[in-house]
Tab-separated table of C-alpha atoms in Angstrom:
chain	number	residue	atom	x	y	z
O	549	MET	CA	-24.807	-28.047	48.490
O	550	LEU	CA	-24.385	-24.478	47.403
O	551	ASP	CA	-20.857	-24.873	46.021
O	552	GLY	CA	-22.087	-24.617	42.430
O	553	MET	CA	-23.885	-21.311	42.984
O	554	LYS	CA	-22.295	-18.305	41.285
O	555	SER	CA	-23.427	-14.692	41.328
O	556	THR	CA	-22.270	-11.687	39.400
O	557	THR	CA	-22.142	-8.479	41.410
O	558	ASP	CA	-19.821	-6.319	39.310
O	559	THR	CA	-21.471	-6.024	35.900
O	560	THR	CA	-19.385	-3.141	34.647
O	561	LYS	CA	-16.176	-3.275	32.757
O	562	HIS	CA	-13.211	-1.409	34.167
O	563	ILE	CA	-11.483	0.666	31.506
O	564	GLU	CA	-7.767	1.263	31.782
O	565	GLY	CA	-5.682	3.556	29.632
O	566	PHE	CA	-6.258	5.468	26.431
O	567	GLU	CA	-6.279	2.440	24.119
O	568	ASP	CA	-8.853	0.553	26.212
O	569	THR	CA	-11.063	3.638	26.341
O	570	VAL	CA	-11.005	4.052	22.557
O	571	LYS	CA	-11.720	0.351	21.962
O	572	ASP	CA	-14.539	0.308	24.496
O	573	PHE	CA	-16.046	3.450	22.981
O	574	TRP	CA	-16.112	1.780	19.565
O	575	VAL	CA	-17.789	-1.448	20.707
O	576	SER	CA	-20.310	0.413	22.891
O	577	ARG	CA	-20.722	3.549	20.778
O	578	PRO	CA	-24.089	5.327	20.885
O	579	ARG	CA	-26.995	4.207	18.758
O	580	ARG	CA	-29.168	6.628	16.845
O	581	PRO	CA	-32.698	6.357	18.282
O	582	HIS	CA	-35.963	6.331	16.370
O	583	GLN	CA	-37.647	8.683	18.845
O	584	GLY	CA	-36.493	12.145	19.887
O	585	ARG	CA	-34.348	12.788	16.841
O	586	LYS	CA	-34.318	16.024	14.874
O	587	LEU	CA	-32.350	14.969	11.807
O	588	ALA	CA	-30.277	11.787	11.907
O	589	GLY	CA	-30.381	11.195	15.670
O	590	VAL	CA	-26.647	11.684	16.276
O	591	ALA	CA	-27.103	14.229	19.073
O	592	ALA	CA	-29.989	12.256	20.595
O	593	GLY	CA	-27.909	9.072	20.512
O	594	VAL	CA	-24.940	10.690	22.264
O	595	GLY	CA	-27.241	12.288	24.837
O	596	ASN	CA	-29.076	9.033	25.585
O	597	ARG	CA	-25.824	7.059	25.777
O	598	TYR	CA	-24.200	9.297	28.378
O	599	GLY	CA	-27.242	10.668	30.196
O	600	ILE	CA	-27.086	14.222	28.811
O	601	ASP	CA	-29.930	16.359	27.490
O	602	PRO	CA	-29.722	16.057	23.678
O	603	VAL	CA	-30.301	19.804	23.418
O	604	VAL	CA	-26.922	20.382	25.075
O	605	VAL	CA	-25.293	18.051	22.537
O	606	ARG	CA	-26.954	19.955	19.688
O	607	VAL	CA	-25.641	23.222	21.124
O	608	VAL	CA	-22.141	21.729	21.137
O	609	PHE	CA	-22.469	20.750	17.469
O	610	VAL	CA	-23.664	24.262	16.599
O	611	VAL	CA	-20.803	25.877	18.516
O	612	LEU	CA	-18.252	23.559	16.911
O	613	THR	CA	-19.599	24.539	13.485
O	614	GLY	CA	-18.209	27.992	14.207
O	615	PHE	CA	-14.737	26.444	14.455
O	616	GLY	CA	-14.232	26.169	10.722
O	617	GLY	CA	-17.311	23.975	10.245
O	618	ILE	CA	-15.866	21.012	12.134
O	619	GLY	CA	-19.204	20.535	13.921
O	620	LEU	CA	-20.954	19.785	10.620
O	621	ALA	CA	-18.176	17.381	9.615
O	622	LEU	CA	-18.399	15.544	12.954
O	623	TYR	CA	-22.180	15.255	12.639
O	624	LEU	CA	-21.880	13.694	9.190
O	625	LEU	CA	-19.223	11.311	10.540
O	626	GLY	CA	-21.512	10.295	13.407
O	627	TRP	CA	-24.336	9.696	10.936
O	628	LEU	CA	-22.113	7.200	9.137
O	629	VAL	CA	-20.433	5.350	12.043
O	630	LEU	CA	-23.256	5.218	14.613
O	631	ALA	CA	-25.703	2.391	13.995
O	632	GLU	CA	-29.434	2.953	14.236
O	633	GLU	CA	-31.547	1.198	16.853
O	634	GLY	CA	-32.363	-2.319	15.684
O	635	ASP	CA	-29.447	-2.488	13.226
O	636	GLU	CA	-26.494	-4.835	13.533
O	637	VAL	CA	-23.937	-2.389	12.115
O	638	SER	CA	-23.593	1.251	11.113
O	639	GLY	CA	-24.211	2.653	7.661
O	640	ILE	CA	-20.556	2.634	6.630
O	641	GLU	CA	-20.147	-0.960	7.864
O	642	GLY	CA	-23.280	-1.972	5.991
O	643	LEU	CA	-21.850	-0.395	2.858
O	644	LEU	CA	-18.797	-2.622	3.303
O	645	GLY	CA	-20.974	-5.722	3.741
O	646	ARG	CA	-20.219	-6.365	7.426
O	647	GLY	CA	-23.793	-6.758	8.591
O	648	ARG	CA	-27.349	-5.557	8.359
O	649	SER	CA	-28.058	-1.802	8.365
O	650	SER	CA	-31.328	-0.006	7.628
O	651	MET	CA	-29.435	2.868	6.000
O	652	PRO	CA	-29.728	2.593	2.205
O	653	LYS	CA	-26.387	2.032	0.555
O	654	GLY	CA	-27.068	4.969	-1.738
O	655	LEU	CA	-27.440	7.290	1.253
O	656	ALA	CA	-24.292	5.894	2.890
O	657	LEU	CA	-22.353	6.438	-0.326
O	658	ALA	CA	-23.732	9.981	-0.678
O	659	LEU	CA	-22.716	10.786	2.907
O	660	CYS	CA	-19.200	9.531	2.178
O	661	VAL	CA	-19.034	11.751	-0.898
O	662	VAL	CA	-20.223	14.806	1.057
O	663	LEU	CA	-18.048	14.056	4.082
O	664	VAL	CA	-14.721	14.233	2.240
O	665	PRO	CA	-15.015	17.840	0.908
O	666	THR	CA	-16.648	18.935	4.176
O	667	TRP	CA	-13.592	17.800	6.147
O	668	ILE	CA	-11.229	19.400	3.631
O	669	LEU	CA	-13.103	22.719	3.652
O	670	SER	CA	-13.365	22.726	7.451
O	671	PHE	CA	-9.569	22.803	7.652
O	672	SER	CA	-9.351	25.459	4.927
O	673	TRP	CA	-11.880	27.908	6.396
O	674	SER	CA	-11.902	29.197	9.957
O	675	TRP	CA	-12.999	32.206	11.955
O	676	PHE	CA	-9.430	32.479	13.279
O	677	ASP	CA	-6.095	30.767	12.688
O	678	GLY	CA	-6.068	27.214	14.026
O	679	GLY	CA	-9.774	27.337	14.909
O	680	THR	CA	-10.618	24.031	13.238
O	681	PHE	CA	-7.815	22.162	15.027
O	682	LEU	CA	-8.907	23.693	18.332
O	683	GLY	CA	-12.540	22.691	17.768
O	684	LEU	CA	-11.565	19.139	16.808
O	685	ALA	CA	-9.281	18.844	19.850
O	686	LEU	CA	-12.062	20.038	22.167
O	687	ALA	CA	-14.525	17.551	20.649
O	688	VAL	CA	-12.149	14.580	20.937
O	689	ALA	CA	-11.056	15.481	24.462
O	690	GLY	CA	-14.643	16.015	25.597
O	691	MET	CA	-15.815	12.670	24.201
O	692	TYR	CA	-12.812	10.865	25.707
O	693	LEU	CA	-13.411	12.290	29.193
O	694	LEU	CA	-17.148	11.656	28.886
O	695	HIS	CA	-16.625	7.990	28.058
O	696	ARG	CA	-14.046	7.598	30.807
O	697	SER	CA	-16.522	8.883	33.392
O	698	ARG	CA	-19.828	7.515	32.054
O	699	GLY	CA	-18.913	4.824	29.539
O	700	HIS	CA	-19.843	2.006	31.929
O	701	LEU	CA	-23.405	3.300	32.236
O	702	ARG	CA	-26.378	3.022	29.854
O	703	ARG	CA	-24.582	0.652	27.516
O	704	PRO	CA	-26.566	-0.260	24.365
O	705	VAL	CA	-28.504	-3.509	24.256
O	706	PRO	CA	-27.235	-6.180	21.829
O	707	THR	CA	-29.039	-6.152	18.490
O	708	GLY	CA	-26.852	-8.372	16.317
O	709	PRO	CA	-26.489	-12.176	16.394
O	710	ALA	CA	-25.482	-12.970	19.989
O	711	MET	CA	-23.250	-15.794	21.173
O	712	ALA	CA	-22.381	-16.981	24.670
O	713	SER	CA	-18.763	-16.991	25.763
O	714	PRO	CA	-17.310	-19.590	28.178
O	715	THR	CA	-17.789	-17.200	31.103
O	716	GLY	CA	-21.428	-16.633	30.314
O	717	MET	CA	-20.948	-13.114	28.941
O	718	THR	CA	-23.166	-12.266	26.003
O	719	THR	CA	-21.358	-10.712	23.076
O	720	THR	CA	-22.567	-9.390	19.760
O	721	MET	CA	-20.859	-9.859	16.443
O	722	SER	CA	-20.717	-6.770	14.275
O	723	GLY	CA	-19.164	-7.861	11.026
O	724	THR	CA	-15.652	-8.997	11.876
O	725	ASP	CA	-15.611	-7.190	15.268
O	726	ALA	CA	-17.040	-8.629	18.491
O	727	GLY	CA	-17.655	-6.387	21.478
O	728	VAL	CA	-19.548	-6.291	24.777
O	729	TRP	CA	-22.904	-4.484	24.490
O	730	GLY	CA	-24.855	-4.027	27.665
O	731	GLN	CA	-23.942	-5.551	31.030
O	732	PRO	CA	-22.658	-9.142	31.388
O	733	VAL	CA	-25.378	-11.788	31.830
O	734	SER	CA	-24.767	-14.979	33.860
O	735	GLU	CA	-26.520	-18.007	32.489
O	736	ALA	CA	-27.132	-21.105	34.606
O	737	PRO	CA	-28.099	-24.572	33.197
O	738	PRO	CA	-31.896	-24.819	33.107
O	739	THR	CA	-31.834	-28.236	34.898
O	740	TRP	CA	-29.797	-27.043	37.874
O	741	ASP	CA	-31.687	-27.099	41.191
O	742	PRO	CA	-29.957	-25.440	44.178
O	743	LEU	CA	-31.976	-27.571	46.657
O	744	GLY	CA	-31.364	-30.919	44.911
O	745	ALA	CA	-35.084	-31.695	45.046
O	746	ASP	CA	-37.273	-33.405	42.488
O	747	PRO	CA	-39.314	-30.724	40.729
O	748	THR	CA	-42.184	-33.227	40.275
O	749	GLY	CA	-42.425	-33.595	44.050
O	750	TRP	CA	-43.036	-29.902	44.699
O	751	ARG	CA	-46.470	-29.030	46.058
O	752	LEU	CA	-47.673	-25.485	45.594
O	753	ALA	CA	-50.633	-24.061	47.472
O	754	GLU	CA	-53.637	-23.554	45.275
O	755	GLU	CA	-54.710	-19.994	44.880
O	756	THR	CA	-58.075	-19.517	46.588
O	757	THR	CA	-58.697	-15.806	46.084
O	758	PRO	CA	-58.095	-13.864	42.889
O	759	ALA	CA	-55.295	-11.362	42.973
O	760	PRO	CA	-56.498	-7.778	43.195
O	761	ALA	CA	-56.464	-5.893	39.937
O	762	PRO	CA	-53.611	-3.426	39.667
O	763	ARG	CA	-54.598	0.151	40.313
O	764	PRO	CA	-54.288	2.382	37.269
O	765	GLU	CA	-51.470	4.872	37.420
O	766	PRO	CA	-52.593	8.463	37.794
O	767	PRO	CA	-52.157	10.539	34.652
O	768	ALA	CA	-48.993	12.575	34.474
O	769	PRO	CA	-49.514	16.249	35.230
O	770	PRO	CA	-49.449	18.464	32.151
O	771	ARG	CA	-46.021	19.852	31.433
O	772	ARG	CA	-45.711	23.576	31.750
O	773	ARG	CA	-44.811	25.301	28.535
O	774	SER	CA	-41.517	27.061	28.971
O	775	LYS	CA	-41.102	30.603	27.714
O	776	VAL	CA	-37.346	30.259	27.302
O	777	GLY	CA	-37.633	29.687	23.554
O	778	PHE	CA	-39.895	32.694	23.002
O	779	ALA	CA	-37.703	34.933	25.145
O	780	ALA	CA	-34.496	33.843	23.417
O	781	THR	CA	-36.057	34.334	19.975
O	782	GLY	CA	-37.207	37.831	20.897
O	783	VAL	CA	-33.825	38.835	22.280
O	784	ALA	CA	-32.056	37.347	19.240
O	785	LEU	CA	-34.287	39.330	16.856
O	786	ALA	CA	-33.669	42.507	18.820
O	787	VAL	CA	-29.906	41.983	18.867
O	788	GLY	CA	-29.884	41.143	15.164
O	789	GLY	CA	-31.956	44.201	14.286
O	790	VAL	CA	-29.796	46.597	16.286
O	791	GLY	CA	-26.610	45.038	14.932
O	792	ALA	CA	-27.851	45.245	11.343
O	793	ALA	CA	-28.788	48.907	11.831
O	794	LEU	CA	-25.355	49.718	13.212
O	795	ALA	CA	-23.716	47.826	10.352
O	796	ALA	CA	-25.799	49.792	7.858
O	797	GLU	CA	-24.572	53.025	9.453
O	798	GLY	CA	-20.978	51.906	8.957
O	799	VAL	CA	-20.052	51.414	12.634
O	800	PRO	CA	-16.633	49.711	12.325
O	801	TRP	CA	-17.043	46.625	14.552
O	802	PHE	CA	-20.570	45.666	13.453
O	803	THR	CA	-19.890	43.595	10.357
O	804	PRO	CA	-22.263	40.840	9.132
O	805	ALA	CA	-20.057	38.137	10.655
O	806	HIS	CA	-20.073	39.848	14.051
O	807	VAL	CA	-23.845	40.398	13.969
O	808	VAL	CA	-24.416	36.711	13.158
O	809	GLY	CA	-22.058	35.783	15.991
O	810	LEU	CA	-24.022	37.920	18.462
O	811	VAL	CA	-27.327	36.328	17.421
O	812	LEU	CA	-25.808	32.831	17.701
O	813	ALA	CA	-24.547	33.665	21.185
O	814	VAL	CA	-28.084	34.606	22.258
O	815	LEU	CA	-29.583	31.453	20.723
O	816	GLY	CA	-26.885	29.253	22.273
O	817	THR	CA	-27.520	30.767	25.705
O	818	GLY	CA	-31.249	30.149	25.248
O	819	MET	CA	-30.682	26.500	24.355
O	820	VAL	CA	-28.412	25.933	27.348
O	821	VAL	CA	-30.905	27.580	29.733
O	822	GLY	CA	-33.752	25.657	28.097
O	823	SER	CA	-31.961	22.343	28.654
O	824	PHE	CA	-32.248	22.942	32.411
O	825	LEU	CA	-35.578	24.766	32.636
O	826	GLY	CA	-37.308	23.084	29.700
O	827	GLY	CA	-38.067	24.524	26.298
O	828	GLY	CA	-35.713	26.050	23.796
O	829	ARG	CA	-35.507	22.980	21.568
O	830	GLY	CA	-36.879	24.820	18.554
O	831	LEU	CA	-34.014	27.328	18.687
O	832	VAL	CA	-31.746	24.802	17.004
O	833	TRP	CA	-33.640	25.338	13.729
O	834	LEU	CA	-32.638	29.007	13.842
O	835	ALA	CA	-29.090	28.340	14.991
O	836	VAL	CA	-28.152	25.824	12.270
O	837	PRO	CA	-28.741	28.078	9.203
O	838	LEU	CA	-27.190	31.029	11.027
O	839	SER	CA	-24.115	28.911	11.770
O	840	LEU	CA	-23.790	28.047	8.086
O	841	THR	CA	-24.154	31.739	7.223
O	842	GLY	CA	-21.487	32.652	9.758
O	843	LEU	CA	-19.252	29.916	8.368
O	844	ALA	CA	-19.595	31.384	4.875
O	845	LEU	CA	-18.890	34.896	6.120
O	846	GLY	CA	-15.903	33.717	8.146
O	847	ALA	CA	-14.514	31.894	5.129
O	848	VAL	CA	-14.052	35.107	3.157
O	849	PRO	CA	-10.263	35.804	3.187
O	850	ILE	CA	-10.529	39.594	3.538
O	851	GLU	CA	-10.579	41.906	6.491
O	852	ASP	CA	-13.838	43.295	7.840
O	853	VAL	CA	-15.378	45.805	5.454
O	854	GLY	CA	-17.395	48.797	6.634
O	855	GLY	CA	-19.205	51.490	4.697
O	856	GLY	CA	-22.727	50.196	5.196
O	857	PHE	CA	-25.093	48.551	2.725
O	858	GLY	CA	-26.208	49.608	-0.738
O	859	ASP	CA	-24.609	50.514	-4.053
O	860	LEU	CA	-21.867	53.139	-4.317
O	861	SER	CA	-20.988	55.017	-7.509
O	862	ALA	CA	-18.387	57.795	-7.774
O	863	THR	CA	-16.974	59.793	-10.691
O	864	PRO	CA	-14.341	62.238	-9.386
O	865	ALA	CA	-13.281	64.931	-11.840
O	866	THR	CA	-9.892	65.818	-10.282
O	867	ALA	CA	-7.156	64.088	-8.329
O	868	GLU	CA	-8.195	66.012	-5.207
O	869	GLY	CA	-11.680	64.542	-5.496
O	870	VAL	CA	-10.461	60.931	-5.341
O	871	LEU	CA	-11.032	59.473	-1.873
O	872	PRO	CA	-8.412	57.231	-0.233
O	873	VAL	CA	-11.004	54.465	0.309
O	874	TYR	CA	-14.301	53.527	-1.306
O	875	GLU	CA	-15.995	50.649	0.542
O	876	ARG	CA	-19.295	48.894	1.181
O	877	THR	CA	-20.265	46.048	3.502
O	878	ALA	CA	-22.679	44.729	0.883
O	879	GLY	CA	-23.675	46.145	-2.493
O	880	ASP	CA	-21.964	47.085	-5.750
O	881	VAL	CA	-19.144	49.645	-5.917
O	882	ARG	CA	-18.349	51.465	-9.187
O	883	LEU	CA	-15.525	54.006	-9.487
O	884	ASP	CA	-15.044	55.947	-12.718
O	885	LEU	CA	-11.632	57.661	-13.014
O	886	THR	CA	-11.828	58.431	-16.732
O	887	ARG	CA	-12.125	62.191	-16.105
O	888	LEU	CA	-8.570	62.365	-14.760
O	889	THR	CA	-6.171	64.005	-17.189
O	890	GLY	CA	-2.601	65.260	-17.404
O	891	ALA	CA	0.082	64.046	-15.017
O	892	GLU	CA	-2.168	63.764	-11.958
O	893	ASN	CA	-1.037	61.224	-9.340
O	894	VAL	CA	-3.713	59.429	-7.289
O	895	SER	CA	-3.862	56.427	-4.943
O	896	THR	CA	-7.088	54.752	-3.807
O	897	THR	CA	-8.531	51.483	-2.486
O	898	VAL	CA	-11.900	50.080	-3.529
O	899	ARG	CA	-13.202	47.197	-1.412
O	900	ASN	CA	-16.471	45.397	-0.894
O	901	GLY	CA	-17.612	42.690	1.507
O	902	ALA	CA	-20.360	41.154	-0.630
O	903	GLY	CA	-20.924	42.492	-4.133
O	904	ASN	CA	-19.112	43.508	-7.299
O	905	VAL	CA	-16.287	46.019	-7.705
O	906	ALA	CA	-15.815	47.811	-11.034
O	907	VAL	CA	-13.150	50.472	-11.717
O	908	LEU	CA	-12.689	52.410	-14.976
O	909	VAL	CA	-9.329	54.077	-15.634
O	910	PRO	CA	-8.385	56.527	-18.434
O	911	PRO	CA	-7.063	54.996	-21.692
O	912	ASP	CA	-3.689	56.740	-21.314
O	913	ALA	CA	-3.215	56.237	-17.554
O	914	ASP	CA	-0.201	54.497	-15.994
O	915	VAL	CA	-1.758	52.053	-13.520
O	916	TRP	CA	-0.113	50.099	-10.699
O	917	TYR	CA	-2.797	47.660	-9.503
O	918	THR	CA	-3.568	44.943	-6.942
O	919	CYS	CA	-6.765	42.920	-7.388
O	920	GLU	CA	-8.120	40.147	-5.134
O	921	ALA	CA	-11.383	38.342	-4.372
O	922	GLY	CA	-12.436	35.718	-1.839
O	923	VAL	CA	-15.046	34.026	-4.016
O	924	GLY	CA	-15.655	35.251	-7.559
O	925	ASN	CA	-14.020	36.380	-10.792
O	926	ILE	CA	-11.069	38.747	-11.172
O	927	GLU	CA	-10.514	40.561	-14.461
O	928	CYS	CA	-7.822	43.152	-14.036
O	929	LEU	CA	-6.406	44.901	-17.132
O	930	GLY	CA	-6.084	41.715	-19.165
O	931	GLN	CA	-5.334	39.258	-16.363
O	932	GLN	CA	-8.123	36.966	-15.207
O	933	TYR	CA	-8.780	34.354	-12.496
O	934	THR	CA	-11.959	32.747	-11.196
O	935	GLY	CA	-13.109	30.438	-8.395
O	936	VAL	CA	-12.773	30.241	-4.613
O	937	ASN	CA	-9.883	32.253	-3.188
O	938	PRO	CA	-8.217	32.883	-6.583
O	939	PRO	CA	-4.625	34.161	-6.634
O	940	GLU	CA	-4.024	37.841	-6.090
O	941	ILE	CA	-3.206	39.821	-9.228
O	942	GLU	CA	-0.491	42.468	-9.083
O	943	GLY	CA	1.145	44.380	-11.876
O	944	LYS	CA	1.429	47.607	-13.819
O	945	ASP	CA	-0.014	48.690	-17.138
O	946	PHE	CA	0.951	51.868	-19.025
O	947	GLY	CA	-1.714	51.505	-21.700
O	948	PRO	CA	-1.375	51.276	-25.489
O	949	ASP	CA	0.455	54.650	-25.700
O	950	GLY	CA	3.199	53.690	-23.232
O	951	ALA	CA	4.307	55.723	-20.240
O	952	GLY	CA	2.640	59.062	-19.717
O	953	GLY	CA	-0.719	60.378	-18.539
O	954	PRO	CA	-2.295	60.146	-15.077
O	955	LYS	CA	-0.506	57.902	-12.590
O	956	ILE	CA	-2.918	55.704	-10.606
O	957	THR	CA	-2.114	53.315	-7.745
O	958	LEU	CA	-5.170	51.113	-7.286
O	959	THR	CA	-6.207	48.306	-4.899
O	960	ALA	CA	-9.490	46.524	-5.674
O	961	GLN	CA	-10.865	43.896	-3.265
O	962	ALA	CA	-14.094	41.888	-2.941
O	963	GLY	CA	-15.001	39.267	-0.359
O	964	VAL	CA	-17.782	37.573	-2.325
O	965	GLY	CA	-18.213	39.027	-5.790
O	966	ASN	CA	-16.435	39.980	-9.000
O	967	VAL	CA	-13.554	42.447	-9.372
O	968	GLU	CA	-13.121	44.237	-12.699
O	969	VAL	CA	-10.581	46.893	-13.659
O	970	ARG	CA	-10.578	48.074	-17.268
O	971	ARG	CA	-9.885	51.135	-19.364
O	972	GLY	CA	-12.774	53.432	-20.242
């Protein structure tokens, strides 16, 4: 009598091998939620999908941004390929006409336009050689291992047009792709009766007493406000203030990039601690702009520059008065060598982290020069370049009178700013 009964006990799908893991990740990829999101819901979607505090996921994105900006590129990619709750397909699939997506096609197209240069720049700029590739490898490996261990749990619920397969498993069509969303569902014919009895012959006892009303649930206790966020903010401000003061005094290691890195380390620690103890979610709004600032500072192709902050102007009257190095961490540097006369021989370097560099040389001087800039214009004795990371300019110029006069060997460098070398 019970031969036709079937039950499904194993509702998870066993994943085997790398290819199966990648395919299963795609068909059951996270969905961006409406609630609990900070920007686009990418971090919240990944956290909800795999049972992780979204704050930890946001910390990972912030940390990966330090690896050449790959964290920002991955976030934009997730915004495009992860569908929103209630949508049939993601924004990029909706742009291609494969289903319904609430993301406007204009926004999807704009994200595509922004994503391409972001990926290119992330592989061009890095805090250290190979940093972007390392960050990308860590992100891919972490997601792969996470899906291998937790991919069978918390699978998204179908939202697209569903169809029943011969085995009773509900699948969802997403454009041209069909995948399993959620756990398999066994469907039995509605007319099937395991006892073989006539439903019209059933007799149910009439209810004589009303069911008791359900007791209201007690209100949830108020959540204690965590002080992790306030403590981390205070420590970050203190570290940033001390680091900035040391940088202003010209202490060699304390450059702007290093100070930003120290503050980010404090904020990241606060967010990780807050994910376990509660609180610390607001720290992400401080960490994101600081990460972008650190990315910009790390992108400057010049070694760390000391010398402190503020403008520097020097006009040496003799060769002995010319210093080997004139430098500033931030500010304008101006060196006037027009007072040099005769056959004096000098060699000096003028460099600046953020700001302009201007050098004046005598009209009759013989100059051997090297000029470079990370971002800005270079105008060096008639040669000129502009843009991001322009080519280095090297050469020699003996002036309109030919060889003779002071001999000057000059190196002029700027991280972000203009470099100008001209005759006075």
